[in-house]
Amino acid sequence: MGDKKLEIIPLYEWGMFTEPRPSVVAGPCSAESEEQVMETAKGLKEMGINVFRAGIWKPRTHPGCFEGVGVEGLEWLQRVKQEYGLKISTEVASEKHVAECIRYGVDLVWLGARTTTNPFLVQEIADALKGTDIPVLVKNPVNADLDLWIGALERLNRAGIKKLGVILRGFSTFDKIKYRNDPQWQVAIEFRSRYPEIPFFVDPSHLGGHKDYILEISQRSLDLGFEGLMIESHCNPTVALSDAKQQLTPDQLSDLLYHQIVVREKDSDAPEWKENIDQLRAKIDVIDENILYALGTRMNVSRQIGEYKKENNIAILQTSRWDKVLSKVVEKGNNYGLTANFLKDVFTAIHEASVEVQNEIISRKD
Ligand code: PEP
Ligand code: MN
């Protein structure tokens, strides 16, 4: 099935984001009190942010955690809009949330990762937004299902929402990894190549789960050519009622955006999304990381086989098995445009390294 074309209004025509990159949405994970919202918004306004975020209804993993202040918080957001002239945004997960956002003049809404996974909810939200001009950002679903993500965009687009963008916040994983969520940059790259016209944001706060990772994730996202960042910022992160570890103060955010990240501009005459050499190199970096991950994982399996061979007294080298592996690799690799010579070189090196590792295991004195 070919990709269905989506009808998208370019980001810089939404009336809230301007060039140069990055377009930033910033604000606390949650609206907690009127003072916290106003103080954070003031700091962000002073450092040049235009679009303010604050969660009003919070999707929490466990019941009994702080689940957001509800509609009352929308009154605080209205004050932010009136007093500081910021555009205001929040997460919606139901038709009721959308109705309240329309009532309070919310300028942009986003769908959270847990909502994107549920076509019933997405449809309900799309129906509730019908006839409005509110921009919608759709976070990736918690599982790395590109079609589910795209399906959500299609539902919104069919309801007439054309100011549409996406946010990468990473994917849930059971593995212990450095970040809170697995970025799977290759999914983002695939998304961009299939839908270059869709504005792409990255949320380094939820992706990394810690303020120390916000810089590296933001930089990578800019290097890949993405337009926007959604970053959590709180006037006093240490006492935040949700996501305390991953929020920056407005001053820290200012330092990050104006002094730490490097924005490499695109060629002026190229279409906005056309890749330049830096973005292609950033892509190569992602692919190399995946190759390393695959090689490391393969080596671990080789080690397990080595242990098995040791226990059962089986010889390391079984030429017939290796011949089969190699001919399969050459046949498959051919489909990817790789030559037999290249594949033989690469896989012989991989095989030799595995044999060496298994040799060490077998000759180990237990
Ligand atoms: C959020 O942005 O506040 C949020 C809950 O994020 P996510 O849906 O990415 O978990
Ligand atoms: Mn949060």
mmCIF file of C-alpha atoms and ligand atoms in Angstrom:
data_model
loop_
_atom_site.group_PDB
_atom_site.id
_atom_site.type_symbol
_atom_site.label_atom_id
_atom_site.label_comp_id
_atom_site.label_asym_id
_atom_site.label_seq_id
_atom_site.Cartn_x
_atom_site.Cartn_y
_atom_site.Cartn_z
ATOM 1 C CA MET A 1 0.000 0.000 0.000
ATOM 2 C CA GLY A 2 1.480 3.349 -1.037
ATOM 3 C CA ASP A 3 1.551 6.247 1.406
ATOM 4 C CA LYS A 4 -1.574 8.343 1.360
ATOM 5 C CA LYS A 5 -0.838 11.989 0.835
ATOM 6 C CA LEU A 6 -1.730 14.169 3.793
ATOM 7 C CA GLU A 7 -2.794 17.754 3.330
ATOM 8 C CA ILE A 8 -0.515 19.740 5.594
ATOM 9 C CA ILE A 9 -0.155 23.470 6.231
ATOM 10 C CA PRO A 10 3.563 24.284 6.612
ATOM 11 C CA LEU A 11 4.721 24.952 10.182
ATOM 12 C CA TYR A 12 5.655 28.578 9.619
ATOM 13 C CA GLU A 13 2.117 29.316 8.415
ATOM 14 C CA TRP A 14 0.505 28.233 11.693
ATOM 15 C CA GLY A 15 0.933 31.721 13.130
ATOM 16 C CA MET A 16 2.995 30.703 16.135
ATOM 17 C CA PHE A 17 6.397 29.452 14.987
ATOM 18 C CA THR A 18 8.997 31.357 13.035
ATOM 19 C CA GLU A 19 12.338 30.517 11.503
ATOM 20 C CA PRO A 20 15.169 29.919 12.244
ATOM 21 C CA ARG A 21 15.017 26.465 13.742
ATOM 22 C CA PRO A 22 14.339 25.149 16.291
ATOM 23 C CA SER A 23 10.691 25.981 16.929
ATOM 24 C CA VAL A 24 10.269 25.456 20.643
ATOM 25 C CA VAL A 25 7.303 24.536 22.810
ATOM 26 C CA ALA A 26 8.289 24.852 26.471
ATOM 27 C CA GLY A 27 6.650 24.774 29.854
ATOM 28 C CA PRO A 28 6.115 22.514 32.834
ATOM 29 C CA CYS A 29 5.180 18.873 32.653
ATOM 30 C CA SER A 30 2.074 19.791 34.651
ATOM 31 C CA ALA A 31 0.269 22.947 35.636
ATOM 32 C CA GLU A 32 0.456 22.679 39.425
ATOM 33 C CA SER A 33 -0.594 26.051 40.796
ATOM 34 C CA GLU A 34 -1.343 29.492 39.454
ATOM 35 C CA GLU A 35 1.947 30.815 40.873
ATOM 36 C CA GLN A 36 4.035 28.021 39.349
ATOM 37 C CA VAL A 37 2.394 28.478 35.949
ATOM 38 C CA MET A 38 2.756 32.279 35.955
ATOM 39 C CA GLU A 39 6.332 32.304 37.223
ATOM 40 C CA THR A 40 7.455 29.692 34.701
ATOM 41 C CA ALA A 41 5.652 31.469 31.860
ATOM 42 C CA LYS A 42 7.256 34.787 32.820
ATOM 43 C CA GLY A 43 10.736 33.253 32.717
ATOM 44 C CA LEU A 44 10.052 31.609 29.388
ATOM 45 C CA LYS A 45 8.566 34.747 27.859
ATOM 46 C CA GLU A 46 11.649 36.717 28.922
ATOM 47 C CA MET A 47 13.950 34.254 27.200
ATOM 48 C CA GLY A 48 12.072 34.316 23.919
ATOM 49 C CA ILE A 49 9.683 31.363 24.000
ATOM 50 C CA ASN A 50 6.396 31.863 22.096
ATOM 51 C CA VAL A 51 4.514 28.651 22.749
ATOM 52 C CA PHE A 52 3.855 27.540 26.315
ATOM 53 C CA ARG A 53 2.979 23.995 27.329
ATOM 54 C CA ALA A 54 1.488 22.647 30.544
ATOM 55 C CA GLY A 55 -0.243 19.344 31.200
ATOM 56 C CA ILE A 56 -3.721 19.834 32.642
ATOM 57 C CA TRP A 57 -4.844 16.201 32.559
ATOM 58 C CA LYS A 58 -1.938 13.840 33.204
ATOM 59 C CA PRO A 59 -1.837 10.236 31.998
ATOM 60 C CA ARG A 60 -0.064 8.557 34.911
ATOM 61 C CA THR A 61 1.070 4.964 35.032
ATOM 62 C CA HIS A 62 -0.152 4.404 38.582
ATOM 63 C CA PRO A 63 -3.376 5.653 40.119
ATOM 64 C CA GLY A 64 -2.954 7.935 43.069
ATOM 65 C CA CYS A 65 -0.104 9.936 41.497
ATOM 66 C CA PHE A 66 -0.717 13.580 40.702
ATOM 67 C CA GLU A 67 -3.177 13.413 37.802
ATOM 68 C CA GLY A 68 -3.290 17.074 36.871
ATOM 69 C CA VAL A 69 -5.333 19.980 38.175
ATOM 70 C CA GLY A 70 -8.028 19.748 35.502
ATOM 71 C CA VAL A 71 -10.075 22.614 34.098
ATOM 72 C CA GLU A 72 -8.960 25.086 36.763
ATOM 73 C CA GLY A 73 -5.512 25.035 35.164
ATOM 74 C CA LEU A 74 -6.959 26.262 31.884
ATOM 75 C CA GLU A 75 -7.818 29.519 33.640
ATOM 76 C CA TRP A 76 -4.136 29.911 34.539
ATOM 77 C CA LEU A 77 -3.172 29.207 30.939
ATOM 78 C CA GLN A 78 -5.623 31.895 29.831
ATOM 79 C CA ARG A 79 -3.799 34.335 32.113
ATOM 80 C CA VAL A 80 -0.494 33.308 30.530
ATOM 81 C CA LYS A 81 -1.978 34.117 27.138
ATOM 82 C CA GLN A 82 -3.439 37.447 28.224
ATOM 83 C CA GLU A 83 -0.566 38.717 30.359
ATOM 84 C CA TYR A 84 2.452 37.430 28.467
ATOM 85 C CA GLY A 85 1.041 37.013 24.963
ATOM 86 C CA LEU A 86 2.239 33.426 24.790
ATOM 87 C CA LYS A 87 0.373 30.818 22.763
ATOM 88 C CA ILE A 88 -0.869 28.091 25.086
ATOM 89 C CA SER A 89 -0.923 24.332 24.590
ATOM 90 C CA THR A 90 -1.871 21.191 26.455
ATOM 91 C CA GLU A 91 -2.420 17.460 25.994
ATOM 92 C CA VAL A 92 -5.885 16.175 25.112
ATOM 93 C CA ALA A 93 -6.977 12.574 25.506
ATOM 94 C CA SER A 94 -10.748 12.776 25.059
ATOM 95 C CA GLU A 95 -13.583 14.657 23.430
ATOM 96 C CA LYS A 96 -14.274 16.370 26.759
ATOM 97 C CA HIS A 97 -10.692 17.681 26.952
ATOM 98 C CA VAL A 98 -11.011 19.078 23.443
ATOM 99 C CA ALA A 99 -14.283 20.831 24.308
ATOM 100 C CA GLU A 100 -12.648 22.477 27.349
ATOM 101 C CA CYS A 101 -9.631 23.546 25.293
ATOM 102 C CA ILE A 102 -11.883 25.164 22.702
ATOM 103 C CA ARG A 103 -13.811 26.930 25.491
ATOM 104 C CA TYR A 104 -10.613 28.338 27.017
ATOM 105 C CA GLY A 105 -8.947 29.356 23.758
ATOM 106 C CA VAL A 106 -6.071 26.853 23.830
ATOM 107 C CA ASP A 107 -3.917 27.565 20.752
ATOM 108 C CA LEU A 108 -2.382 24.133 20.154
ATOM 109 C CA VAL A 109 -3.050 20.649 21.487
ATOM 110 C CA TRP A 110 -1.043 17.474 21.438
ATOM 111 C CA LEU A 111 -1.930 13.807 21.676
ATOM 112 C CA GLY A 112 0.149 11.890 24.198
ATOM 113 C CA ALA A 113 1.952 8.670 23.393
ATOM 114 C CA ARG A 114 -0.637 6.535 25.152
ATOM 115 C CA THR A 115 -3.480 8.161 23.263
ATOM 116 C CA THR A 116 -1.903 7.736 19.827
ATOM 117 C CA THR A 117 -1.973 3.970 20.362
ATOM 118 C CA ASN A 118 -5.778 3.994 20.567
ATOM 119 C CA PRO A 119 -7.668 4.592 17.289
ATOM 120 C CA PHE A 120 -11.001 4.956 19.150
ATOM 121 C CA LEU A 121 -9.666 7.858 21.183
ATOM 122 C CA VAL A 122 -7.887 9.411 18.227
ATOM 123 C CA GLN A 123 -11.124 9.293 16.233
ATOM 124 C CA GLU A 124 -13.073 10.806 19.108
ATOM 125 C CA ILE A 125 -10.565 13.647 19.373
ATOM 126 C CA ALA A 126 -10.518 14.164 15.599
ATOM 127 C CA ASP A 127 -14.328 14.403 15.557
ATOM 128 C CA ALA A 128 -14.288 16.878 18.435
ATOM 129 C CA LEU A 129 -11.730 19.061 16.647
ATOM 130 C CA LYS A 130 -13.692 19.121 13.378
ATOM 131 C CA GLY A 131 -14.360 22.663 12.203
ATOM 132 C CA THR A 132 -11.627 24.218 14.371
ATOM 133 C CA ASP A 133 -8.304 25.562 13.214
ATOM 134 C CA ILE A 134 -6.318 24.320 16.223
ATOM 135 C CA PRO A 135 -2.892 22.887 15.354
ATOM 136 C CA VAL A 136 -2.335 19.346 16.599
ATOM 137 C CA LEU A 137 0.936 17.613 17.397
ATOM 138 C CA VAL A 138 0.788 13.841 17.596
ATOM 139 C CA LYS A 139 3.317 12.089 19.789
ATOM 140 C CA ASN A 140 4.595 8.725 18.644
ATOM 141 C CA PRO A 141 2.688 5.744 20.056
ATOM 142 C CA VAL A 142 4.481 4.058 22.978
ATOM 143 C CA ASN A 143 5.285 1.099 20.721
ATOM 144 C CA ALA A 144 7.375 1.596 17.587
ATOM 145 C CA ASP A 145 4.492 1.188 15.141
ATOM 146 C CA LEU A 146 4.944 3.720 12.359
ATOM 147 C CA ASP A 147 1.614 2.882 10.732
ATOM 148 C CA LEU A 148 -0.309 3.396 13.961
ATOM 149 C CA TRP A 149 1.313 6.824 14.240
ATOM 150 C CA ILE A 150 0.495 7.674 10.630
ATOM 151 C CA GLY A 151 -3.043 6.310 11.041
ATOM 152 C CA ALA A 152 -3.631 8.856 13.820
ATOM 153 C CA LEU A 153 -2.488 11.640 11.498
ATOM 154 C CA GLU A 154 -4.805 10.369 8.776
ATOM 155 C CA ARG A 155 -7.788 10.418 11.146
ATOM 156 C CA LEU A 156 -7.078 14.014 12.142
ATOM 157 C CA ASN A 157 -6.435 15.050 8.562
ATOM 158 C CA ARG A 158 -9.729 13.524 7.401
ATOM 159 C CA ALA A 159 -11.455 15.607 10.074
ATOM 160 C CA GLY A 160 -10.033 18.674 8.346
ATOM 161 C CA ILE A 161 -7.041 19.303 10.638
ATOM 162 C CA LYS A 162 -4.267 20.511 8.374
ATOM 163 C CA LYS A 163 -2.013 22.173 10.912
ATOM 164 C CA LEU A 164 -0.558 18.834 11.867
ATOM 165 C CA GLY A 165 2.834 17.824 13.177
ATOM 166 C CA VAL A 166 4.459 15.019 15.136
ATOM 167 C CA ILE A 167 6.587 14.675 18.241
ATOM 168 C CA LEU A 168 9.130 11.898 18.801
ATOM 169 C CA ARG A 169 9.232 11.074 22.527
ATOM 170 C CA GLY A 170 10.775 7.640 22.177
ATOM 171 C CA PHE A 171 9.384 4.135 22.579
ATOM 172 C CA SER A 172 8.814 2.029 25.682
ATOM 173 C CA THR A 173 11.295 -0.736 26.207
ATOM 174 C CA PHE A 174 11.787 -3.432 28.804
ATOM 175 C CA ASP A 175 15.555 -3.275 28.278
ATOM 176 C CA LYS A 176 17.719 -1.230 30.579
ATOM 177 C CA ILE A 177 18.865 1.660 28.439
ATOM 178 C CA LYS A 178 20.448 5.012 29.139
ATOM 179 C CA TYR A 179 17.294 6.948 28.309
ATOM 180 C CA ARG A 180 13.794 6.711 29.732
ATOM 181 C CA ASN A 181 12.498 5.782 26.284
ATOM 182 C CA ASP A 182 14.229 4.271 23.282
ATOM 183 C CA PRO A 183 14.648 6.938 20.577
ATOM 184 C CA GLN A 184 14.784 4.496 17.647
ATOM 185 C CA TRP A 185 16.055 7.290 15.437
ATOM 186 C CA GLN A 186 15.692 5.035 12.426
ATOM 187 C CA VAL A 187 11.908 5.214 12.898
ATOM 188 C CA ALA A 188 12.122 9.006 12.817
ATOM 189 C CA ILE A 189 14.300 8.885 9.713
ATOM 190 C CA GLU A 190 11.845 6.554 8.000
ATOM 191 C CA PHE A 191 8.977 8.835 9.013
ATOM 192 C CA ARG A 192 10.725 11.896 7.600
ATOM 193 C CA SER A 193 11.517 10.195 4.321
ATOM 194 C CA ARG A 194 7.893 9.049 3.904
ATOM 195 C CA TYR A 195 6.324 12.327 5.046
ATOM 196 C CA PRO A 196 8.854 15.123 4.514
ATOM 197 C CA GLU A 197 6.101 17.749 4.614
ATOM 198 C CA ILE A 198 5.022 16.966 8.205
ATOM 199 C CA PRO A 199 6.596 19.257 10.829
ATOM 200 C CA PHE A 200 8.705 17.119 13.130
ATOM 201 C CA PHE A 201 9.340 17.895 16.808
ATOM 202 C CA VAL A 202 11.448 15.955 19.274
ATOM 203 C CA ASP A 203 10.717 15.861 23.001
ATOM 204 C CA PRO A 204 14.114 15.342 24.661
ATOM 205 C CA SER A 205 12.550 15.578 28.130
ATOM 206 C CA HIS A 206 10.362 12.478 27.878
ATOM 207 C CA LEU A 207 12.800 10.750 25.573
ATOM 208 C CA GLY A 208 15.808 11.112 27.870
ATOM 209 C CA GLY A 209 14.005 11.238 31.190
ATOM 210 C CA HIS A 210 16.776 13.344 32.724
ATOM 211 C CA LYS A 211 17.841 16.935 32.258
ATOM 212 C CA ASP A 212 21.430 15.859 31.573
ATOM 213 C CA TYR A 213 20.389 14.265 28.280
ATOM 214 C CA ILE A 214 18.403 17.173 26.882
ATOM 215 C CA LEU A 215 21.355 18.766 25.105
ATOM 216 C CA GLU A 216 22.571 15.664 23.284
ATOM 217 C CA ILE A 217 19.078 14.663 22.179
ATOM 218 C CA SER A 218 18.213 18.187 21.010
ATOM 219 C CA GLN A 219 21.466 18.405 19.073
ATOM 220 C CA ARG A 220 20.884 15.110 17.337
ATOM 221 C CA SER A 221 17.381 16.123 16.427
ATOM 222 C CA LEU A 222 18.607 19.367 14.856
ATOM 223 C CA ASP A 223 21.376 17.514 13.058
ATOM 224 C CA LEU A 224 18.759 15.226 11.557
ATOM 225 C CA GLY A 225 17.013 18.312 10.200
ATOM 226 C CA PHE A 226 13.918 18.277 12.413
ATOM 227 C CA GLU A 227 12.118 21.547 12.957
ATOM 228 C CA GLY A 228 11.014 21.617 16.541
ATOM 229 C CA LEU A 229 11.637 20.761 20.177
ATOM 230 C CA MET A 230 9.195 20.301 23.017
ATOM 231 C CA ILE A 231 11.079 20.774 26.270
ATOM 232 C CA GLU A 232 9.780 20.667 29.818
ATOM 233 C CA SER A 233 10.632 23.720 31.862
ATOM 234 C CA HIS A 234 9.627 24.474 35.444
ATOM 235 C CA CYS A 235 10.450 27.474 37.647
ATOM 236 C CA ASN A 236 11.600 25.096 40.380
ATOM 237 C CA PRO A 237 12.092 21.591 38.927
ATOM 238 C CA THR A 238 13.195 19.902 42.147
ATOM 239 C CA VAL A 239 9.728 20.290 43.668
ATOM 240 C CA ALA A 240 7.788 19.463 40.485
ATOM 241 C CA LEU A 241 4.795 17.175 41.061
ATOM 242 C CA SER A 242 5.586 15.156 37.929
ATOM 243 C CA ASP A 243 8.774 14.493 35.963
ATOM 244 C CA ALA A 244 10.994 16.448 38.370
ATOM 245 C CA LYS A 245 14.260 14.974 37.046
ATOM 246 C CA GLN A 246 13.779 15.977 33.446
ATOM 247 C CA GLN A 247 12.763 19.636 33.687
ATOM 248 C CA LEU A 248 15.009 22.660 33.129
ATOM 249 C CA THR A 249 14.579 26.091 34.641
ATOM 250 C CA PRO A 250 13.887 28.828 32.069
ATOM 251 C CA ASP A 251 17.484 30.043 32.568
ATOM 252 C CA GLN A 252 18.894 26.595 31.875
ATOM 253 C CA LEU A 253 16.694 26.327 28.802
ATOM 254 C CA SER A 254 17.927 29.693 27.590
ATOM 255 C CA ASP A 255 21.531 28.564 27.996
ATOM 256 C CA LEU A 256 20.796 25.361 26.102
ATOM 257 C CA LEU A 257 19.051 27.076 23.204
ATOM 258 C CA TYR A 258 21.276 30.119 22.797
ATOM 259 C CA HIS A 259 24.701 28.877 23.885
ATOM 260 C CA GLN A 260 24.891 25.117 23.754
ATOM 261 C CA ILE A 261 23.127 23.706 20.743
ATOM 262 C CA VAL A 262 24.554 24.320 17.302
ATOM 263 C CA VAL A 263 22.105 24.924 14.490
ATOM 264 C CA ARG A 264 23.492 24.131 11.086
ATOM 265 C CA GLU A 265 21.371 25.941 8.586
ATOM 266 C CA LYS A 266 20.014 24.384 5.453
ATOM 267 C CA ASP A 267 20.934 25.607 1.983
ATOM 268 C CA SER A 268 18.879 28.710 1.353
ATOM 269 C CA ASP A 269 17.661 27.686 -2.077
ATOM 270 C CA ALA A 270 16.800 24.122 -1.117
ATOM 271 C CA PRO A 271 13.233 23.184 -0.188
ATOM 272 C CA GLU A 272 12.845 23.389 3.562
ATOM 273 C CA TRP A 273 13.068 19.647 4.067
ATOM 274 C CA LYS A 274 15.764 18.853 1.565
ATOM 275 C CA GLU A 275 18.581 17.084 3.274
ATOM 276 C CA ASN A 276 22.027 18.588 3.398
ATOM 277 C CA ILE A 277 25.306 16.865 4.060
ATOM 278 C CA ASP A 278 25.090 17.321 7.847
ATOM 279 C CA GLN A 279 21.726 15.633 7.964
ATOM 280 C CA LEU A 280 22.931 12.783 5.794
ATOM 281 C CA ARG A 281 25.933 12.359 8.095
ATOM 282 C CA ALA A 282 23.639 12.385 11.118
ATOM 283 C CA LYS A 283 21.663 9.602 9.430
ATOM 284 C CA ILE A 284 24.862 7.611 8.890
ATOM 285 C CA ASP A 285 25.661 8.009 12.601
ATOM 286 C CA VAL A 286 22.300 6.512 13.529
ATOM 287 C CA ILE A 287 22.788 3.623 11.135
ATOM 288 C CA ASP A 288 26.321 2.992 12.464
ATOM 289 C CA GLU A 289 24.953 2.822 15.999
ATOM 290 C CA ASN A 290 22.432 0.244 14.859
ATOM 291 C CA ILE A 291 25.193 -1.771 13.177
ATOM 292 C CA LEU A 292 27.227 -1.700 16.389
ATOM 293 C CA TYR A 293 24.224 -2.760 18.412
ATOM 294 C CA ALA A 294 23.583 -5.644 15.998
ATOM 295 C CA LEU A 295 27.261 -6.703 16.068
ATOM 296 C CA GLY A 296 27.348 -6.603 19.869
ATOM 297 C CA THR A 297 24.149 -8.616 20.125
ATOM 298 C CA ARG A 298 25.433 -11.137 17.588
ATOM 299 C CA MET A 299 28.670 -11.516 19.543
ATOM 300 C CA ASN A 300 26.736 -12.224 22.733
ATOM 301 C CA VAL A 301 24.834 -14.998 20.987
ATOM 302 C CA SER A 302 28.159 -16.390 19.718
ATOM 303 C CA ARG A 303 29.390 -16.437 23.300
ATOM 304 C CA GLN A 304 26.318 -18.405 24.374
ATOM 305 C CA ILE A 305 26.928 -20.878 21.575
ATOM 306 C CA GLY A 306 30.569 -21.116 22.738
ATOM 307 C CA GLU A 307 29.408 -22.027 26.250
ATOM 308 C CA TYR A 308 27.070 -24.622 24.810
ATOM 309 C CA LYS A 309 29.830 -26.123 22.694
ATOM 310 C CA LYS A 310 32.141 -26.245 25.700
ATOM 311 C CA GLU A 311 29.576 -28.028 27.848
ATOM 312 C CA ASN A 312 28.747 -30.532 25.122
ATOM 313 C CA ASN A 313 32.230 -30.990 23.724
ATOM 314 C CA ILE A 314 31.370 -29.832 20.231
ATOM 315 C CA ALA A 315 34.043 -28.523 17.846
ATOM 316 C CA ILE A 316 34.009 -24.775 17.243
ATOM 317 C CA LEU A 317 34.369 -24.755 13.526
ATOM 318 C CA GLN A 318 31.684 -26.466 11.513
ATOM 319 C CA THR A 319 32.526 -25.651 7.930
ATOM 320 C CA SER A 320 29.223 -26.803 6.458
ATOM 321 C CA ARG A 321 27.265 -24.465 8.750
ATOM 322 C CA TRP A 322 29.502 -21.532 7.883
ATOM 323 C CA ASP A 323 29.218 -22.174 4.123
ATOM 324 C CA LYS A 324 25.441 -22.121 4.447
ATOM 325 C CA VAL A 325 25.470 -18.863 6.452
ATOM 326 C CA LEU A 326 27.720 -17.201 3.923
ATOM 327 C CA SER A 327 25.714 -18.205 0.873
ATOM 328 C CA LYS A 328 22.478 -17.053 2.540
ATOM 329 C CA VAL A 329 24.065 -13.716 3.412
ATOM 330 C CA VAL A 330 25.323 -13.212 -0.150
ATOM 331 C CA GLU A 331 21.908 -14.002 -1.569
ATOM 332 C CA LYS A 332 20.045 -11.699 0.817
ATOM 333 C CA GLY A 333 22.645 -8.940 0.636
ATOM 334 C CA ASN A 334 22.265 -8.892 -3.103
ATOM 335 C CA ASN A 335 18.687 -7.649 -2.608
ATOM 336 C CA TYR A 336 20.124 -4.640 -0.778
ATOM 337 C CA GLY A 337 22.522 -3.847 -3.621
ATOM 338 C CA LEU A 338 25.600 -5.231 -1.843
ATOM 339 C CA THR A 339 28.227 -7.130 -3.823
ATOM 340 C CA ALA A 340 29.259 -10.700 -3.041
ATOM 341 C CA ASN A 341 32.883 -9.651 -2.489
ATOM 342 C CA PHE A 342 31.961 -6.987 0.011
ATOM 343 C CA LEU A 343 29.635 -9.337 1.906
ATOM 344 C CA LYS A 344 32.270 -12.075 1.999
ATOM 345 C CA ASP A 345 34.845 -9.662 3.435
ATOM 346 C CA VAL A 346 32.515 -8.277 6.088
ATOM 347 C CA PHE A 347 31.037 -11.591 7.177
ATOM 348 C CA THR A 348 34.353 -13.415 7.147
ATOM 349 C CA ALA A 349 35.667 -10.778 9.558
ATOM 350 C CA ILE A 350 32.590 -11.159 11.768
ATOM 351 C CA HIS A 351 32.887 -14.930 11.674
ATOM 352 C CA GLU A 352 36.583 -14.881 12.531
ATOM 353 C CA ALA A 353 35.939 -12.656 15.526
ATOM 354 C CA SER A 354 33.218 -15.055 16.725
ATOM 355 C CA VAL A 355 35.493 -18.067 16.348
ATOM 356 C CA GLU A 356 38.147 -16.280 18.361
ATOM 357 C CA VAL A 357 35.686 -15.508 21.158
ATOM 358 C CA GLN A 358 34.461 -19.110 21.217
ATOM 359 C CA ASN A 359 38.070 -20.331 21.275
ATOM 360 C CA GLU A 360 38.689 -18.305 24.392
ATOM 361 C CA ILE A 361 35.615 -19.819 26.005
ATOM 362 C CA ILE A 362 36.528 -23.384 25.115
ATOM 363 C CA SER A 363 40.119 -23.070 26.284
ATOM 364 C CA ARG A 364 39.047 -21.405 29.526
ATOM 365 C CA LYS A 365 39.825 -23.507 32.588
ATOM 366 C CA ASP A 366 36.667 -23.547 34.722
HETATM 367 C C1 PEP B 1 3.671 14.996 28.354
HETATM 368 O O1 PEP B 1 4.126 15.550 27.340
HETATM 369 O O2 PEP B 1 3.394 15.580 29.381
HETATM 370 C C2 PEP B 1 3.492 13.531 28.345
HETATM 371 C C3 PEP B 1 2.728 12.916 29.226
HETATM 372 O O3 PEP B 1 4.223 12.921 27.421
HETATM 373 P P1 PEP B 1 4.159 11.452 26.753
HETATM 374 O O4 PEP B 1 2.805 11.317 26.140
HETATM 375 O O5 PEP B 1 5.245 11.575 25.770
HETATM 376 O O6 PEP B 1 4.450 10.457 27.834
HETATM 377 MN MN MN B 2 6.135 15.100 31.655
#
